[in-house]
Tab-separated table of C-alpha atoms in Angstrom:
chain	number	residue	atom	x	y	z
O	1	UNK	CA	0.000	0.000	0.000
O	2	UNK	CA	1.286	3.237	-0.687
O	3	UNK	CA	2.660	5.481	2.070
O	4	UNK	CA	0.499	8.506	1.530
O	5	UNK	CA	-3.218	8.283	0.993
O	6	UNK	CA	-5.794	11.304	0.108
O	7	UNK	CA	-9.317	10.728	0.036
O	8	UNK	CA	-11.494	12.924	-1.994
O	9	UNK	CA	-15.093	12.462	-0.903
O	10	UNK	CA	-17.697	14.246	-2.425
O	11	UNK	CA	-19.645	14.236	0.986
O	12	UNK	CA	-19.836	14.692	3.942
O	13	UNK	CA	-20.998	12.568	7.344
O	14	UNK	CA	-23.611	15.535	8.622
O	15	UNK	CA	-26.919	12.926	8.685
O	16	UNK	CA	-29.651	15.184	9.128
O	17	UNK	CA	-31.444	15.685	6.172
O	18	UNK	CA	-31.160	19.683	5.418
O	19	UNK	CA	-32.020	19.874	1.865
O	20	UNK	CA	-34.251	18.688	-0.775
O	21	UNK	CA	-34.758	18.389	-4.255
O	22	UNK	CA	-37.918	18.608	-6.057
O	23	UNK	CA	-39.128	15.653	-7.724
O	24	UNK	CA	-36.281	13.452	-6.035
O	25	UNK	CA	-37.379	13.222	-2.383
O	26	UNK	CA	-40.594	12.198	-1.017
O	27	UNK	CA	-41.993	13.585	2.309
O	28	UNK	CA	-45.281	13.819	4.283
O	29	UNK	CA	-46.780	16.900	5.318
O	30	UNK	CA	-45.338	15.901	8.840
O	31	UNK	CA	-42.169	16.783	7.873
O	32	UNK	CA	-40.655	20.195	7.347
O	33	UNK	CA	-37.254	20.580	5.566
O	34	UNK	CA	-36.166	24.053	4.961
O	35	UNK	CA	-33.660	24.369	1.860
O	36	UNK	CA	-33.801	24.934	-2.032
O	37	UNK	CA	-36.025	23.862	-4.592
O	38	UNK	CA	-34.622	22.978	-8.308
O	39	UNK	CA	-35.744	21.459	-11.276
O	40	UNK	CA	-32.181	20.977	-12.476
O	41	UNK	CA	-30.654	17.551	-11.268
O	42	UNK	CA	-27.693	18.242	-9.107
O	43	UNK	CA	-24.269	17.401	-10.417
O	44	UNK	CA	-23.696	14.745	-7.789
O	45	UNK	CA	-24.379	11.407	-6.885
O	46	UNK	CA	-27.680	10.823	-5.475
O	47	UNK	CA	-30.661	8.308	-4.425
O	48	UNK	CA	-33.527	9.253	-7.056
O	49	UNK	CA	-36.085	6.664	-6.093
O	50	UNK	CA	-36.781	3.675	-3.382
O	51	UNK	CA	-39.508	1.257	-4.279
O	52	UNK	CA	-40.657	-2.079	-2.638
O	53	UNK	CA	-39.309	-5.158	-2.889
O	54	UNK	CA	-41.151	-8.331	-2.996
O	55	UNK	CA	-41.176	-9.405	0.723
O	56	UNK	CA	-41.364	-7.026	3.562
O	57	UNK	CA	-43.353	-3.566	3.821
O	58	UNK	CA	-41.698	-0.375	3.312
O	59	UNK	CA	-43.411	2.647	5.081
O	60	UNK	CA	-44.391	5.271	2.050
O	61	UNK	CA	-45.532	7.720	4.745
O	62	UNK	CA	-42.579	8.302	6.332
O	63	UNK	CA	-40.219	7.698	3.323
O	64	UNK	CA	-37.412	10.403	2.611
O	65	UNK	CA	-34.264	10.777	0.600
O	66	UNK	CA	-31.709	13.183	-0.286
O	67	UNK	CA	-28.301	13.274	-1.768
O	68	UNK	CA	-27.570	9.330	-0.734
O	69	UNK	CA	-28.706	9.747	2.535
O	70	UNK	CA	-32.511	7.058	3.489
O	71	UNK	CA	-35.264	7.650	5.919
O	72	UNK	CA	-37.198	4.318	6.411
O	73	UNK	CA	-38.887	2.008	8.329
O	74	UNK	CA	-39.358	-1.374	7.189
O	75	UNK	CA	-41.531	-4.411	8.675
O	76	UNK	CA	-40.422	-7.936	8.137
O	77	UNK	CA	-42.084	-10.580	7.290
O	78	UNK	CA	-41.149	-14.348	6.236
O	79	UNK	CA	-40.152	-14.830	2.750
O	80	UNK	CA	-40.749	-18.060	0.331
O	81	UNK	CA	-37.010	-19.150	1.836
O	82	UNK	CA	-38.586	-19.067	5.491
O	83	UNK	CA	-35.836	-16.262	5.886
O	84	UNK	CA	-38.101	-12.879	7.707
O	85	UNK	CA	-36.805	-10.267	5.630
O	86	UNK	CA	-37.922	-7.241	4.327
O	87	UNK	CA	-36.489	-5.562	0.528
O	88	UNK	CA	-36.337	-2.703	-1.052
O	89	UNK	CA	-34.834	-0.866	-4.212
O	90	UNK	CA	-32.416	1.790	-4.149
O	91	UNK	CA	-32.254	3.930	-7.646
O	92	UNK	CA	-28.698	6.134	-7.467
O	93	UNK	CA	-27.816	8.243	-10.234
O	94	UNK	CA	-24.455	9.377	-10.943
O	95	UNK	CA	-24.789	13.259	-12.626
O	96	UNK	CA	-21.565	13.918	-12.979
O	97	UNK	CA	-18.810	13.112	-15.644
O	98	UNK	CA	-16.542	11.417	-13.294
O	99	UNK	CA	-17.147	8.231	-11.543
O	100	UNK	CA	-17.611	6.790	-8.182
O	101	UNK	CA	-17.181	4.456	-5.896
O	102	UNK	CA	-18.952	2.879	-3.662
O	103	UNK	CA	-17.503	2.775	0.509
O	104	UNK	CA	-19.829	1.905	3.042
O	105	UNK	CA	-23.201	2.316	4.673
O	106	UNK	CA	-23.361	4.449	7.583
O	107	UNK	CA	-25.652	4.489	9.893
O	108	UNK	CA	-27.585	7.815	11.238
O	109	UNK	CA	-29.943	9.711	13.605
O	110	UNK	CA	-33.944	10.543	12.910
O	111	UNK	CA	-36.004	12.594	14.150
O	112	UNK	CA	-38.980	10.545	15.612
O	113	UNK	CA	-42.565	12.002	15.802
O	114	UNK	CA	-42.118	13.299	19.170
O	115	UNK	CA	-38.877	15.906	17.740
O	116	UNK	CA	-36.840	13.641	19.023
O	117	UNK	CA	-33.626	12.760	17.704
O	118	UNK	CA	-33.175	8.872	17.572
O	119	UNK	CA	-30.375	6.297	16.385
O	120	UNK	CA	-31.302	2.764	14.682
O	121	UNK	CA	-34.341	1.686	16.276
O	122	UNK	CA	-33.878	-1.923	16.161
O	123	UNK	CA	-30.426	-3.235	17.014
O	124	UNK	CA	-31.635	-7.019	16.557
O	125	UNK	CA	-32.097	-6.204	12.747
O	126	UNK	CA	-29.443	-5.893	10.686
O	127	UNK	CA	-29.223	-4.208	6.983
O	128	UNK	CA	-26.915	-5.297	3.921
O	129	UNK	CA	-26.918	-3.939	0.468
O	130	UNK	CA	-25.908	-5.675	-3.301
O	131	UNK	CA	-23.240	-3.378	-3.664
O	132	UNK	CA	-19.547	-4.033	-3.105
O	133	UNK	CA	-16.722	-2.175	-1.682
O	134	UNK	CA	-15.431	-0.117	-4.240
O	135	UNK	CA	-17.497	-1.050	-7.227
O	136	UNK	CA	-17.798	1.853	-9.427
O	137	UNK	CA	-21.263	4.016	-10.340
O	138	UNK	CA	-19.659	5.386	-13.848
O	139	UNK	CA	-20.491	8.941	-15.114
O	140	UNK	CA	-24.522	9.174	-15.748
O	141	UNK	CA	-25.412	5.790	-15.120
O	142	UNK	CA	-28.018	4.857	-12.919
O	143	UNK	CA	-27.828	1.834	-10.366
O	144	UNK	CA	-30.369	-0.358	-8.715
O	145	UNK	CA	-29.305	-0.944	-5.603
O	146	UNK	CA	-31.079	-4.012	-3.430
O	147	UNK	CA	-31.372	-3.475	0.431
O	148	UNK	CA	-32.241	-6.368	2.704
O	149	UNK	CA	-32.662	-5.779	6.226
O	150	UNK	CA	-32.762	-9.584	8.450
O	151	UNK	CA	-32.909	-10.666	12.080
O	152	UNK	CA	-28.864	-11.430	13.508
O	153	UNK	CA	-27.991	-14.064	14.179
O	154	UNK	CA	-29.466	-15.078	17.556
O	155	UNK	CA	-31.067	-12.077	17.908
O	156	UNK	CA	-34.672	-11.271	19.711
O	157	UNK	CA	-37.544	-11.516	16.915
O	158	UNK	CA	-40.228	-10.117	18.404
O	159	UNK	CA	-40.099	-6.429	17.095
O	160	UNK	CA	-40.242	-6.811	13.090
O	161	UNK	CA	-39.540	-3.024	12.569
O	162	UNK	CA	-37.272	-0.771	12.379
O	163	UNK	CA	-36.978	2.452	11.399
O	164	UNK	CA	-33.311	4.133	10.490
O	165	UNK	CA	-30.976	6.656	8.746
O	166	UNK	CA	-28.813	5.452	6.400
O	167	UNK	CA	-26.057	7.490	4.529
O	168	UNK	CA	-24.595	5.575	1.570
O	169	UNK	CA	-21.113	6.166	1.136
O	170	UNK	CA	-19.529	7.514	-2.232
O	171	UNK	CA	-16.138	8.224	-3.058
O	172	UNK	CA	-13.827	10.131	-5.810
O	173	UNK	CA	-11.144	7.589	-5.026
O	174	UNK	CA	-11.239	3.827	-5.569
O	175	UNK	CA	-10.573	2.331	-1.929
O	176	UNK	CA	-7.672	0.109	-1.698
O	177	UNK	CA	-9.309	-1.652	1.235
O	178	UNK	CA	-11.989	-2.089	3.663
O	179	UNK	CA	-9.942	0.187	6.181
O	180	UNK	CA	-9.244	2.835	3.632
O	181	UNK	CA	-12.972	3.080	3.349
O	182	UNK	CA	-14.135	2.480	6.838
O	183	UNK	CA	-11.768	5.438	8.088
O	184	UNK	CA	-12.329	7.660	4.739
O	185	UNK	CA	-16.289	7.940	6.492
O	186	UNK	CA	-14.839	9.180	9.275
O	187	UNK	CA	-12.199	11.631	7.698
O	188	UNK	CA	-14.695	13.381	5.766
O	189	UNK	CA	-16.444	15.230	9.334
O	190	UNK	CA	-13.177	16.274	10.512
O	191	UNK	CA	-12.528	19.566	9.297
O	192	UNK	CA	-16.487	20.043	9.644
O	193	UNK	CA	-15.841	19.704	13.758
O	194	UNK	CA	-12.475	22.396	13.479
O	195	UNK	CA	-14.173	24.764	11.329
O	196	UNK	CA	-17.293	24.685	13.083
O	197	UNK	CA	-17.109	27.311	16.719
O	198	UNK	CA	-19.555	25.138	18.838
O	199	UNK	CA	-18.056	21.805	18.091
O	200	UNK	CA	-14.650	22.980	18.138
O	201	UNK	CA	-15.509	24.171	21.467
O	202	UNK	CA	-17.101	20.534	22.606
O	203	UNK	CA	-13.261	19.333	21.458
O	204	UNK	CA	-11.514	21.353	23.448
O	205	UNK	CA	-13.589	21.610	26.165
O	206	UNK	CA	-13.544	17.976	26.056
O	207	UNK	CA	-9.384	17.716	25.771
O	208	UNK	CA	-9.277	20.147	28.992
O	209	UNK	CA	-11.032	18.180	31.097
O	210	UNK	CA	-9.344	14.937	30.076
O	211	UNK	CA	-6.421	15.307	32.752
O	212	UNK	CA	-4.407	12.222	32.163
O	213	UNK	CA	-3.880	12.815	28.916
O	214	UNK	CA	-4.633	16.595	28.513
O	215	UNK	CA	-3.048	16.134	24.488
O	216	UNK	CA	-5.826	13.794	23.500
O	217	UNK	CA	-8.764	12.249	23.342
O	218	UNK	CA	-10.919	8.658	21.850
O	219	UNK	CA	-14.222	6.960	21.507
O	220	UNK	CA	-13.067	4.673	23.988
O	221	UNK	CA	-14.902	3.890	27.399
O	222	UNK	CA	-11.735	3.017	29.097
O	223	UNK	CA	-10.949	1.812	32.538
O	224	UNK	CA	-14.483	1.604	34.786
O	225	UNK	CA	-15.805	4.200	32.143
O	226	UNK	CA	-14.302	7.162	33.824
O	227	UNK	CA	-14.900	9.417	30.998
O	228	UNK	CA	-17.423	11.148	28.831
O	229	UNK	CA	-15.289	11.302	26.127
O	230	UNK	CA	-16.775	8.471	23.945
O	231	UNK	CA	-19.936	10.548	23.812
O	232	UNK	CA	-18.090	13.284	23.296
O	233	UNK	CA	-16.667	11.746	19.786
O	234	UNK	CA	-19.567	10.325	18.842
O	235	UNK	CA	-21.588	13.591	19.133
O	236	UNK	CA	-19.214	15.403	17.139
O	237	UNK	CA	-19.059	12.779	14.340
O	238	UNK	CA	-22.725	12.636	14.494
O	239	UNK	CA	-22.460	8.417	13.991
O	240	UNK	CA	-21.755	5.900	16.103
O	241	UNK	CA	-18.658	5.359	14.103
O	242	UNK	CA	-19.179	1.889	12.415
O	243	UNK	CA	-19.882	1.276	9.190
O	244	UNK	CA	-21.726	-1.355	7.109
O	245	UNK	CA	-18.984	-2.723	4.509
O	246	UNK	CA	-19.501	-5.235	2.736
O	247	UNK	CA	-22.485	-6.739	5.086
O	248	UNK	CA	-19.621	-6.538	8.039
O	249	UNK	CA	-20.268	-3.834	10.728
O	250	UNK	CA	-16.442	-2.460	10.737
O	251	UNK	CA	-15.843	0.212	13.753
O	252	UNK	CA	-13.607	2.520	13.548
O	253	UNK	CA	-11.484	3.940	16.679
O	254	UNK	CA	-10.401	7.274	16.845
O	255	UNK	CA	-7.788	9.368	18.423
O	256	UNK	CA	-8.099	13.069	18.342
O	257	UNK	CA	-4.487	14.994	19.358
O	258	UNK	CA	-3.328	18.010	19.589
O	259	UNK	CA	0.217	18.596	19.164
O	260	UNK	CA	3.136	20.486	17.341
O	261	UNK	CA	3.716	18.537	14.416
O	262	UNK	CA	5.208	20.974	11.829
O	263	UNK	CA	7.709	22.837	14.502
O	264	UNK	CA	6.378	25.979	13.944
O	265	UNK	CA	4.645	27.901	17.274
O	266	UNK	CA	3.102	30.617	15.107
O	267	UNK	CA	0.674	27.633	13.556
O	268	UNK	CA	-2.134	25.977	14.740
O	269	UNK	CA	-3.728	26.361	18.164
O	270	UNK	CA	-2.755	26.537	21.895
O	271	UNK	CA	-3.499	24.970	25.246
O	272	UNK	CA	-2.730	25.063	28.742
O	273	UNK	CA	-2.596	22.488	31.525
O	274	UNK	CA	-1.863	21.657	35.047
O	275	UNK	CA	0.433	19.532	36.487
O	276	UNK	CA	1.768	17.874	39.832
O	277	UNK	CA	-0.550	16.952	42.941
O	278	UNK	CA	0.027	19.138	45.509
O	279	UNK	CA	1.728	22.909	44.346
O	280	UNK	CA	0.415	22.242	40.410
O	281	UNK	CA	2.097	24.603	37.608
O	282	UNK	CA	0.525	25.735	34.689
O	283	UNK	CA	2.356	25.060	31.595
O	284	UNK	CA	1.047	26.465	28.255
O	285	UNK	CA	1.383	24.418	24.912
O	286	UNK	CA	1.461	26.488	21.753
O	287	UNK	CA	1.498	26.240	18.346
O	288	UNK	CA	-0.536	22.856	18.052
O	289	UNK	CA	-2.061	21.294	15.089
O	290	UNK	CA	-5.301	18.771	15.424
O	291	UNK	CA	-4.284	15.287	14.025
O	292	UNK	CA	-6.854	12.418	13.655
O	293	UNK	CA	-5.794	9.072	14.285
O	294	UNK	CA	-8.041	6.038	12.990
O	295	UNK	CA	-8.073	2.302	13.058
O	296	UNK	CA	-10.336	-0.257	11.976
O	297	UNK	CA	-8.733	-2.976	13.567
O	298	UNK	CA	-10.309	-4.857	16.365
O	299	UNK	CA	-8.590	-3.782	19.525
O	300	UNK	CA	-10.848	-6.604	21.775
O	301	UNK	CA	-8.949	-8.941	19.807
O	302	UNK	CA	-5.029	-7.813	20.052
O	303	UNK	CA	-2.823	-7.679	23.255
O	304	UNK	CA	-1.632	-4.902	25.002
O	305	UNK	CA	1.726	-3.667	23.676
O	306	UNK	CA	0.989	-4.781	20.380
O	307	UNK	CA	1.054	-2.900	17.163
O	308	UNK	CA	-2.493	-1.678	15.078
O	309	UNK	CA	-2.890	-0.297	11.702
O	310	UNK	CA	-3.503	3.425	12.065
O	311	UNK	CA	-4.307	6.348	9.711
O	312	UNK	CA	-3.346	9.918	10.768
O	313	UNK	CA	-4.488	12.769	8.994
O	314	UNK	CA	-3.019	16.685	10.160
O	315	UNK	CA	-4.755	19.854	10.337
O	316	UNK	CA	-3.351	23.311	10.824
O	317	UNK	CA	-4.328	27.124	10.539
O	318	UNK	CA	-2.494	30.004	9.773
O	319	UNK	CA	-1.225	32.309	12.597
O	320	UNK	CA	-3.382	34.964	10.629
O	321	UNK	CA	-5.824	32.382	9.234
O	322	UNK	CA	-8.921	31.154	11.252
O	323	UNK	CA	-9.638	28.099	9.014
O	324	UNK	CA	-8.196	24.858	9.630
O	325	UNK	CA	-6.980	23.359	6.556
O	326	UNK	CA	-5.434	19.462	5.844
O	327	UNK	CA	-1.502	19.326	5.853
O	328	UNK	CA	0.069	16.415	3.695
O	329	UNK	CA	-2.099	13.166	2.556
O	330	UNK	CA	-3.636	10.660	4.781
O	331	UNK	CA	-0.453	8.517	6.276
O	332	UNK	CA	-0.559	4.817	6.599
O	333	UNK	CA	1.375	3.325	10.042
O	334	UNK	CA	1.042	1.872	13.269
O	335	UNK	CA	0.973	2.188	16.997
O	336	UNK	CA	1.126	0.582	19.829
O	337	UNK	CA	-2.388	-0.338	21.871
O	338	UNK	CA	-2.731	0.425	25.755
O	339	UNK	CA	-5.257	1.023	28.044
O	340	UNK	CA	-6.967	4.299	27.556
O	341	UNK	CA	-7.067	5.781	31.155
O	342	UNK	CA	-3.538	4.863	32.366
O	343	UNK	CA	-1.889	4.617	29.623
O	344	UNK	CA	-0.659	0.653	30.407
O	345	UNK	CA	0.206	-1.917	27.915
O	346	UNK	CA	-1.630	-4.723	29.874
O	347	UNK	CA	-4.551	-3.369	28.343
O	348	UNK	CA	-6.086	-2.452	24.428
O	349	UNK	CA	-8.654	-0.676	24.193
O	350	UNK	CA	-7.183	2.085	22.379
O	351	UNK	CA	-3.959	2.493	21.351
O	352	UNK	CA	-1.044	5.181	21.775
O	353	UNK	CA	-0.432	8.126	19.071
O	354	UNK	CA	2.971	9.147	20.196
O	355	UNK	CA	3.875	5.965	18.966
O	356	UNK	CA	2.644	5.818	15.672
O	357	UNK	CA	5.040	5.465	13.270
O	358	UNK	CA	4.580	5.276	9.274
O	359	UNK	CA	4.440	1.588	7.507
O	360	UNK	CA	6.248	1.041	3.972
O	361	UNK	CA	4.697	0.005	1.330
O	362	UNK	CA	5.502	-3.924	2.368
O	363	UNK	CA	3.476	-2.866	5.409
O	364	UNK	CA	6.935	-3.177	7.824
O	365	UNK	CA	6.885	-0.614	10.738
O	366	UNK	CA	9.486	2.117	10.028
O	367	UNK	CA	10.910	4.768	12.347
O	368	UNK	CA	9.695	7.917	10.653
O	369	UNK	CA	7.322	9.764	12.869
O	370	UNK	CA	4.478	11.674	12.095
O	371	UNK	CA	6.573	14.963	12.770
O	372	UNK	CA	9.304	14.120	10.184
O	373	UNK	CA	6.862	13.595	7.440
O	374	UNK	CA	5.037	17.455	7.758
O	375	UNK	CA	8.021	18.765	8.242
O	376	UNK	CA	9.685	17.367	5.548
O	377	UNK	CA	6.645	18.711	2.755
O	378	UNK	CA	7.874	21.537	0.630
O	379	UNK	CA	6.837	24.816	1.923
O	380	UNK	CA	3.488	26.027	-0.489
């Protein structure tokens, strides 16, 4: 795999429906969506039309698409294989003169008929799609795309609905791997969260209070749960971070940092912290950038000083600038997984980013640091 990997998505991971199109979503009067109306078909990629398959019920009423982003709710019922399933039709047009490909489905938050703002409403249900990882939508074609939702394995049967938001994933880039595309999802809300005041403020605010390790932050419960911070994440990325790829649920990890990667104290952001138990100083960090860290790898199923796969991506502002903008591509390497409280490689549930270090392209661990590699990218 190569060492430096940019993703170019064409959207992005905010999964509340804010726009629609005339004549390419359908609604009820009980929902209001303020946006634009057009007759002109976007020049995207986008769901024009879900229709019923031949098992299940799918709920007209409370239907509703835009861009590639499905409101539905579904009711099972058993099929001529004795299988309770329920099936629908996805129509996605590609309006643009370049192709796409296809990542993941992600799954999203509705807003219930109460105002309330729900997540999948039936765990014991699960959804998979006819569409591969990384199988291309070429320019102006449209695809039929088949959607089955079925009980898990094992799971309770006795509620045969469910209702959801699902966002399916397109991308400008064919994915080199199930990874690639589960933390590509992810990558695409990042400089959404910088750039936007209130959720940068939920980051830092966040970071602050995370004493141990004042520099950074995870979706991970850690140690006796002694943390918010998985909430935290998951309300900034507005998803419970796992996508559907391939029928596999793949979750992603994440590892939000802020640090001085490029050398330069003019750059970036600041911070200040306190240290020592019983006369505590104040010591002031400046000139940080934000970097993500990602993994897709399964860190219930490594040991604890072991090595994961991880993806870091680096963002920056200007010291005049207020926009934070990405530095470099997205860098492939690994680090090392510990416990998230302490810090203690007898546990792994999240892993370390002051160890990451990049991976060649035979996937061997190599001792250039994440540092070495901004600093190293010819001035623009």
């Amino acid at each position: 795999m190569k060492t430096g990997i940019k993703i170019a998505l064409s959207i992005t991971l905010s999964l509340m429906c804010c726009f629609m199109l005339v004549g390419y979503a359908q609604v009820t009067t009980d929902v209001s969506i303020q946006g634009y109306a057009s007759a002109t078909p976007p020049k995207e990629i986008f769901i024009t039309g879900v229709t019923q398959g031949a098992v299940g019920e799918l709920d007209q009423e409370t239907l509703l698409f835009s861009d590639t982003i499905l409101t539905s709710k579904v009711t099972l019922e058993e099929g001529t294989d004795g299988v309770m399933k329920a099936v629908y039709q996805i129509e996605v047009w590609n309006n643009t003169s370049v192709p796409y490909y296809y990542l993941a489905m992600v799954r999203g938050t509705y807003t219930d008929e109460s105002g309330e703002i729900v997540a999948y409403s039936n765990p014991n249900i699960q959804m998979e799609a006819d569409i591969q990882l990384g199988e291309e939508i070429a320019p102006d074609e449209k695809r039929i795309i088949t959607v089955t939702a079925t009980f898990a394995e094992g799971a309770d049967t006795s509620d045969l609905t469910l209702t959801s938001t699902i966002e399916y994933q397109f991308g400008l880039e064919q994915p080199e791997s199930s990874d690639v595309a589960a933390v590509s999802g992810v990558l695409a809300r990042f400089p959404e969260i910088l750039n936007t005041p209130e959720d940068y403020q939920q980051l830092t605010d966040a970071l602050d209070a995370n004493t141990l390790h004042p520099d950074y932050i995870g979706n991970v419960v850690g140690f006796l749960g002694l943390n918010n911070d998985v909430e935290t994440v998951e309300n900034l990325f507005g998803v419970a971070l796992e996508l559907n790829i391939d029928g596999e649920n793949k979750p992603v990890t994440v590892v939000i940092q802020r640090s001085n990667v490029d050398g330069d104290e003019t750059t970036g952001d600041s911070y200040s912290y306190q240290s020592g138990w019983f006369n505590p100083t104040t010591t002031t960090v400046n000139g940080n950038e934000m970097i993500l860290f990602m993994t897709a790898d399964d860190l219930t199923a490594v040991s604890g000083g072991s090595y994961v796969e991880v993806y870091a991506v680096v963002y920056t502002k200007d010291a005049n600038g207020s926009e934070w903008y990405q530095v470099g591509d997205m860098y492939h390497g690994s680090a090392q997984a510990i416990g998230y409280l302490l810090g203690s490689t007898y546990a792994h549930d999240s892993f370390d980013p002051d160890t990451w270090r990049q991976l060649d392209e035979n996937g061997n661990r190599t001792n250039i640091t994440l540092n070495s590699i901004i600093q190293s990218l010819p001035e623009e």
